[in-house]
């Protein structure tokens, strides 16, 4: 027993020294050593830049669509402190069957510090992406359908409830709606809800997505048939009965039909 107590005392002493050194280095460098030491606003900045980097890494051969922040209050930082869980996602569209090639391209183009990789799929599971964006933000990419990948930036539970400025994107302008309105008319989509999402690029500029969503659409046929005449002759990046994506100049347009809801997005990425 004396030997065990002596060993436990040594372990406790080493652990105390480790904590002291860590605290000292943290104080000197100003860098957080745990997720719980960072705020929601700090995490949001990392999330935004990571997803903007994903859009840039996907390149012009893919179509991107940024989504809203997902906030879940009431998570526990400690047993005595609550926080806010933050995540955000970007959808990427490519040719059906080209999902693995796009994931490999992302892993190669993202910063080396991210350690991005495409793990070997287990069984029949579709390939995905794993990366560390820094500041305790994880990037997780999943193949969600033919030609469709969803990459989420997950920040976990952070202190505070304020995302910081400028978290909200300005409302869509009339010029930004131009790429979407012909699609809505072709799909007989009435009373759309308009939204805009944006994220700051690591080296300046913005990824910006304008979105129109309608639950009052009566599409007269499959998307490739209906939308072919309204794309200005642009070759589709993805052409599926309920998914359609194409590019017109610098604007990437994506159309999704799911459970009777039509969602159309127009996105411009980092310069």
GROMACS .gro file of C-alpha atoms in nm:
model
  271
    1UNK     CA    1   0.000   0.000   0.000
    2UNK     CA    2   0.285   0.237   0.082
    3UNK     CA    3   0.421   0.187  -0.270
    4UNK     CA    4   0.083   0.261  -0.425
    5UNK     CA    5   0.042   0.577  -0.219
    6UNK     CA    6   0.390   0.690  -0.314
    7UNK     CA    7   0.313   0.631  -0.685
    8UNK     CA    8  -0.016   0.822  -0.662
    9UNK     CA    9   0.165   1.110  -0.493
   10UNK     CA   10   0.420   1.119  -0.774
   11UNK     CA   11   0.147   1.115  -1.041
   12UNK     CA   12  -0.039   1.396  -0.863
   13UNK     CA   13   0.280   1.603  -0.840
   14UNK     CA   14   0.360   1.554  -1.209
   15UNK     CA   15   0.003   1.644  -1.306
   16UNK     CA   16   0.016   1.959  -1.093
   17UNK     CA   17   0.341   2.064  -1.259
   18UNK     CA   18   0.192   1.995  -1.603
   19UNK     CA   19  -0.111   2.210  -1.528
   20UNK     CA   20   0.110   2.486  -1.396
   21UNK     CA   21   0.332   2.484  -1.705
   22UNK     CA   22   0.028   2.476  -1.935
   23UNK     CA   23  -0.132   2.769  -1.756
   24UNK     CA   24   0.195   2.965  -1.770
   25UNK     CA   25   0.243   2.901  -2.143
   26UNK     CA   26  -0.118   2.989  -2.210
   27UNK     CA   27  -0.082   3.314  -2.022
   28UNK     CA   28   0.235   3.399  -2.216
   29UNK     CA   29   0.102   3.309  -2.559
   30UNK     CA   30  -0.261   3.411  -2.516
   31UNK     CA   31  -0.367   3.090  -2.692
   32UNK     CA   32  -0.656   2.892  -2.543
   33UNK     CA   33  -0.576   2.537  -2.435
   34UNK     CA   34  -0.936   2.415  -2.417
   35UNK     CA   35  -1.254   2.476  -2.614
   36UNK     CA   36  -1.423   2.603  -2.299
   37UNK     CA   37  -1.182   2.898  -2.289
   38UNK     CA   38  -1.316   3.040  -2.618
   39UNK     CA   39  -1.629   3.240  -2.690
   40UNK     CA   40  -1.908   3.179  -2.938
   41UNK     CA   41  -1.797   3.481  -3.143
   42UNK     CA   42  -1.440   3.348  -3.166
   43UNK     CA   43  -1.569   3.010  -3.280
   44UNK     CA   44  -1.796   3.170  -3.540
   45UNK     CA   45  -1.501   3.342  -3.706
   46UNK     CA   46  -1.315   3.010  -3.735
   47UNK     CA   47  -1.628   2.831  -3.864
   48UNK     CA   48  -1.684   3.094  -4.132
   49UNK     CA   49  -1.326   3.097  -4.257
   50UNK     CA   50  -1.313   2.717  -4.261
   51UNK     CA   51  -1.627   2.688  -4.474
   52UNK     CA   52  -1.514   2.968  -4.705
   53UNK     CA   53  -1.192   2.772  -4.746
   54UNK     CA   54  -1.392   2.460  -4.832
   55UNK     CA   55  -1.581   2.652  -5.102
   56UNK     CA   56  -1.254   2.779  -5.248
   57UNK     CA   57  -1.095   2.434  -5.232
   58UNK     CA   58  -1.390   2.281  -5.420
   59UNK     CA   59  -1.304   2.502  -5.717
   60UNK     CA   60  -1.514   2.603  -6.018
   61UNK     CA   61  -1.598   2.242  -6.107
   62UNK     CA   62  -1.834   2.225  -5.808
   63UNK     CA   63  -2.136   2.429  -5.699
   64UNK     CA   64  -2.147   2.548  -5.337
   65UNK     CA   65  -2.438   2.661  -5.119
   66UNK     CA   66  -2.379   2.803  -4.771
   67UNK     CA   67  -2.638   2.753  -4.497
   68UNK     CA   68  -2.743   2.927  -4.176
   69UNK     CA   69  -2.578   2.897  -3.836
   70UNK     CA   70  -2.722   2.623  -3.617
   71UNK     CA   71  -2.728   2.725  -3.250
   72UNK     CA   72  -2.828   2.501  -2.962
   73UNK     CA   73  -2.837   2.673  -2.625
   74UNK     CA   74  -2.822   2.491  -2.295
   75UNK     CA   75  -2.518   2.270  -2.358
   76UNK     CA   76  -2.293   2.224  -2.056
   77UNK     CA   77  -1.946   2.375  -2.042
   78UNK     CA   78  -1.917   2.254  -1.684
   79UNK     CA   79  -2.175   2.120  -1.443
   80UNK     CA   80  -2.228   2.479  -1.328
   81UNK     CA   81  -2.203   2.667  -1.659
   82UNK     CA   82  -2.416   2.657  -1.970
   83UNK     CA   83  -2.300   2.745  -2.319
   84UNK     CA   84  -2.411   2.749  -2.682
   85UNK     CA   85  -2.336   2.477  -2.935
   86UNK     CA   86  -2.249   2.613  -3.281
   87UNK     CA   87  -2.233   2.443  -3.619
   88UNK     CA   88  -2.275   2.546  -3.981
   89UNK     CA   89  -2.266   2.359  -4.311
   90UNK     CA   90  -2.200   2.408  -4.678
   91UNK     CA   91  -2.338   2.184  -4.953
   92UNK     CA   92  -2.124   2.099  -5.252
   93UNK     CA   93  -2.262   1.963  -5.581
   94UNK     CA   94  -2.059   1.775  -5.838
   95UNK     CA   95  -2.123   1.518  -6.108
   96UNK     CA   96  -2.300   1.201  -5.991
   97UNK     CA   97  -2.027   0.950  -5.916
   98UNK     CA   98  -1.768   1.225  -5.862
   99UNK     CA   99  -1.813   1.251  -5.486
  100UNK     CA  100  -1.486   1.077  -5.395
  101UNK     CA  101  -1.288   1.286  -5.644
  102UNK     CA  102  -1.430   1.604  -5.490
  103UNK     CA  103  -1.348   1.487  -5.137
  104UNK     CA  104  -0.992   1.405  -5.244
  105UNK     CA  105  -0.964   1.750  -5.404
  106UNK     CA  106  -1.080   1.914  -5.080
  107UNK     CA  107  -0.833   1.717  -4.871
  108UNK     CA  108  -0.548   1.816  -5.103
  109UNK     CA  109  -0.641   2.184  -5.129
  110UNK     CA  110  -0.725   2.267  -4.767
  111UNK     CA  111  -0.437   2.408  -4.556
  112UNK     CA  112  -0.185   2.146  -4.446
  113UNK     CA  113  -0.244   2.249  -4.084
  114UNK     CA  114  -0.600   2.113  -4.113
  115UNK     CA  115  -0.468   1.759  -4.154
  116UNK     CA  116  -0.758   1.692  -4.394
  117UNK     CA  117  -0.811   1.329  -4.491
  118UNK     CA  118  -1.067   1.102  -4.654
  119UNK     CA  119  -1.091   0.794  -4.429
  120UNK     CA  120  -1.142   0.455  -4.586
  121UNK     CA  121  -1.520   0.387  -4.589
  122UNK     CA  122  -1.644   0.110  -4.361
  123UNK     CA  123  -1.866  -0.142  -4.533
  124UNK     CA  124  -2.119   0.023  -4.761
  125UNK     CA  125  -2.082   0.366  -4.601
  126UNK     CA  126  -2.014   0.648  -4.847
  127UNK     CA  127  -1.678   0.830  -4.827
  128UNK     CA  128  -1.642   1.139  -4.609
  129UNK     CA  129  -1.392   1.405  -4.501
  130UNK     CA  130  -1.230   1.477  -4.164
  131UNK     CA  131  -1.022   1.784  -4.080
  132UNK     CA  132  -0.927   2.011  -3.789
  133UNK     CA  133  -0.982   2.379  -3.871
  134UNK     CA  134  -0.812   2.498  -3.552
  135UNK     CA  135  -0.962   2.673  -3.249
  136UNK     CA  136  -1.127   2.339  -3.163
  137UNK     CA  137  -1.346   2.340  -3.476
  138UNK     CA  138  -1.391   2.008  -3.656
  139UNK     CA  139  -1.474   1.975  -4.026
  140UNK     CA  140  -1.684   1.672  -4.119
  141UNK     CA  141  -1.785   1.599  -4.476
  142UNK     CA  142  -2.045   1.339  -4.569
  143UNK     CA  143  -2.176   1.215  -4.903
  144UNK     CA  144  -2.551   1.276  -4.879
  145UNK     CA  145  -2.659   1.165  -5.225
  146UNK     CA  146  -2.544   1.125  -5.585
  147UNK     CA  147  -2.325   1.427  -5.660
  148UNK     CA  148  -2.397   1.590  -5.322
  149UNK     CA  149  -2.163   1.642  -5.026
  150UNK     CA  150  -2.237   1.824  -4.702
  151UNK     CA  151  -1.942   1.965  -4.506
  152UNK     CA  152  -2.018   2.080  -4.151
  153UNK     CA  153  -1.797   2.295  -3.929
  154UNK     CA  154  -1.869   2.190  -3.571
  155UNK     CA  155  -1.754   2.422  -3.294
  156UNK     CA  156  -1.912   2.242  -3.001
  157UNK     CA  157  -2.017   2.411  -2.677
  158UNK     CA  158  -1.880   2.765  -2.630
  159UNK     CA  159  -1.926   3.042  -2.378
  160UNK     CA  160  -2.177   3.319  -2.446
  161UNK     CA  161  -2.479   3.359  -2.671
  162UNK     CA  162  -2.360   3.638  -2.905
  163UNK     CA  163  -2.223   3.540  -3.245
  164UNK     CA  164  -2.062   3.883  -3.278
  165UNK     CA  165  -2.069   4.120  -3.574
  166UNK     CA  166  -2.121   4.086  -3.862
  167UNK     CA  167  -2.299   3.753  -3.811
  168UNK     CA  168  -2.612   3.839  -4.010
  169UNK     CA  169  -2.588   3.883  -4.386
  170UNK     CA  170  -2.761   4.176  -4.562
  171UNK     CA  171  -3.089   4.089  -4.733
  172UNK     CA  172  -3.074   3.975  -5.097
  173UNK     CA  173  -3.067   4.259  -5.350
  174UNK     CA  174  -3.270   4.274  -5.669
  175UNK     CA  175  -2.956   4.204  -5.872
  176UNK     CA  176  -2.880   3.894  -5.665
  177UNK     CA  177  -3.228   3.755  -5.724
  178UNK     CA  178  -3.186   3.763  -6.102
  179UNK     CA  179  -3.017   3.422  -6.118
  180UNK     CA  180  -3.294   3.260  -5.910
  181UNK     CA  181  -3.617   3.414  -6.033
  182UNK     CA  182  -3.629   3.232  -6.374
  183UNK     CA  183  -3.591   2.902  -6.189
  184UNK     CA  184  -3.877   2.985  -5.955
  185UNK     CA  185  -4.100   3.074  -6.248
  186UNK     CA  186  -4.014   2.753  -6.434
  187UNK     CA  187  -4.099   2.547  -6.124
  188UNK     CA  188  -4.419   2.745  -6.059
  189UNK     CA  189  -4.280   2.823  -5.712
  190UNK     CA  190  -4.503   3.081  -5.546
  191UNK     CA  191  -4.445   3.301  -5.241
  192UNK     CA  192  -4.077   3.220  -5.188
  193UNK     CA  193  -3.899   3.304  -4.863
  194UNK     CA  194  -3.578   3.494  -4.938
  195UNK     CA  195  -3.265   3.467  -4.723
  196UNK     CA  196  -2.894   3.537  -4.750
  197UNK     CA  197  -2.592   3.380  -4.583
  198UNK     CA  198  -2.229   3.483  -4.599
  199UNK     CA  199  -1.890   3.397  -4.455
  200UNK     CA  200  -1.565   3.591  -4.458
  201UNK     CA  201  -1.288   3.443  -4.672
  202UNK     CA  202  -0.946   3.389  -4.509
  203UNK     CA  203  -0.775   3.637  -4.744
  204UNK     CA  204  -1.056   3.889  -4.789
  205UNK     CA  205  -1.389   3.893  -4.964
  206UNK     CA  206  -1.698   3.685  -4.892
  207UNK     CA  207  -1.871   3.364  -4.979
  208UNK     CA  208  -2.232   3.472  -5.020
  209UNK     CA  209  -2.538   3.258  -5.084
  210UNK     CA  210  -2.881   3.395  -5.169
  211UNK     CA  211  -3.160   3.144  -5.109
  212UNK     CA  212  -3.525   3.124  -5.210
  213UNK     CA  213  -3.746   2.856  -5.058
  214UNK     CA  214  -4.101   2.775  -5.162
  215UNK     CA  215  -4.342   2.512  -5.033
  216UNK     CA  216  -4.597   2.615  -5.297
  217UNK     CA  217  -4.430   2.475  -5.607
  218UNK     CA  218  -4.590   2.260  -5.876
  219UNK     CA  219  -4.296   2.157  -6.093
  220UNK     CA  220  -4.428   2.036  -6.430
  221UNK     CA  221  -4.162   1.763  -6.458
  222UNK     CA  222  -3.814   1.643  -6.352
  223UNK     CA  223  -3.564   1.922  -6.292
  224UNK     CA  224  -3.340   1.846  -6.595
  225UNK     CA  225  -3.640   1.872  -6.826
  226UNK     CA  226  -3.790   2.182  -6.669
  227UNK     CA  227  -3.470   2.379  -6.609
  228UNK     CA  228  -3.283   2.308  -6.931
  229UNK     CA  229  -3.443   2.606  -7.114
  230UNK     CA  230  -3.378   2.858  -6.831
  231UNK     CA  231  -3.007   2.802  -6.762
  232UNK     CA  232  -2.883   3.015  -7.050
  233UNK     CA  233  -2.723   2.717  -7.218
  234UNK     CA  234  -2.501   2.640  -6.918
  235UNK     CA  235  -2.401   2.275  -6.895
  236UNK     CA  236  -2.521   2.123  -6.567
  237UNK     CA  237  -2.270   2.027  -6.300
  238UNK     CA  238  -2.531   1.790  -6.154
  239UNK     CA  239  -2.844   1.671  -6.331
  240UNK     CA  240  -3.080   1.457  -6.123
  241UNK     CA  241  -3.462   1.444  -6.102
  242UNK     CA  242  -3.460   1.635  -5.769
  243UNK     CA  243  -3.115   1.796  -5.773
  244UNK     CA  244  -2.982   2.030  -6.039
  245UNK     CA  245  -2.674   2.253  -6.032
  246UNK     CA  246  -2.499   2.473  -6.286
  247UNK     CA  247  -2.281   2.782  -6.316
  248UNK     CA  248  -2.346   3.108  -6.495
  249UNK     CA  249  -2.026   3.309  -6.496
  250UNK     CA  250  -1.912   3.356  -6.136
  251UNK     CA  251  -2.251   3.256  -5.993
  252UNK     CA  252  -2.321   2.895  -5.893
  253UNK     CA  253  -2.688   2.793  -5.889
  254UNK     CA  254  -2.829   2.487  -5.712
  255UNK     CA  255  -3.186   2.356  -5.703
  256UNK     CA  256  -3.315   2.101  -5.453
  257UNK     CA  257  -3.663   1.948  -5.426
  258UNK     CA  258  -3.735   1.765  -5.105
  259UNK     CA  259  -4.065   1.678  -4.935
  260UNK     CA  260  -4.251   1.920  -5.160
  261UNK     CA  261  -4.020   2.212  -5.081
  262UNK     CA  262  -3.813   2.379  -5.354
  263UNK     CA  263  -3.489   2.547  -5.249
  264UNK     CA  264  -3.290   2.751  -5.500
  265UNK     CA  265  -2.953   2.904  -5.415
  266UNK     CA  266  -2.714   3.136  -5.598
  267UNK     CA  267  -2.362   3.154  -5.458
  268UNK     CA  268  -2.050   3.357  -5.526
  269UNK     CA  269  -1.728   3.235  -5.362
  270UNK     CA  270  -1.395   3.381  -5.253
  271UNK     CA  271  -1.213   3.593  -5.513
   0.00000   0.00000   0.00000
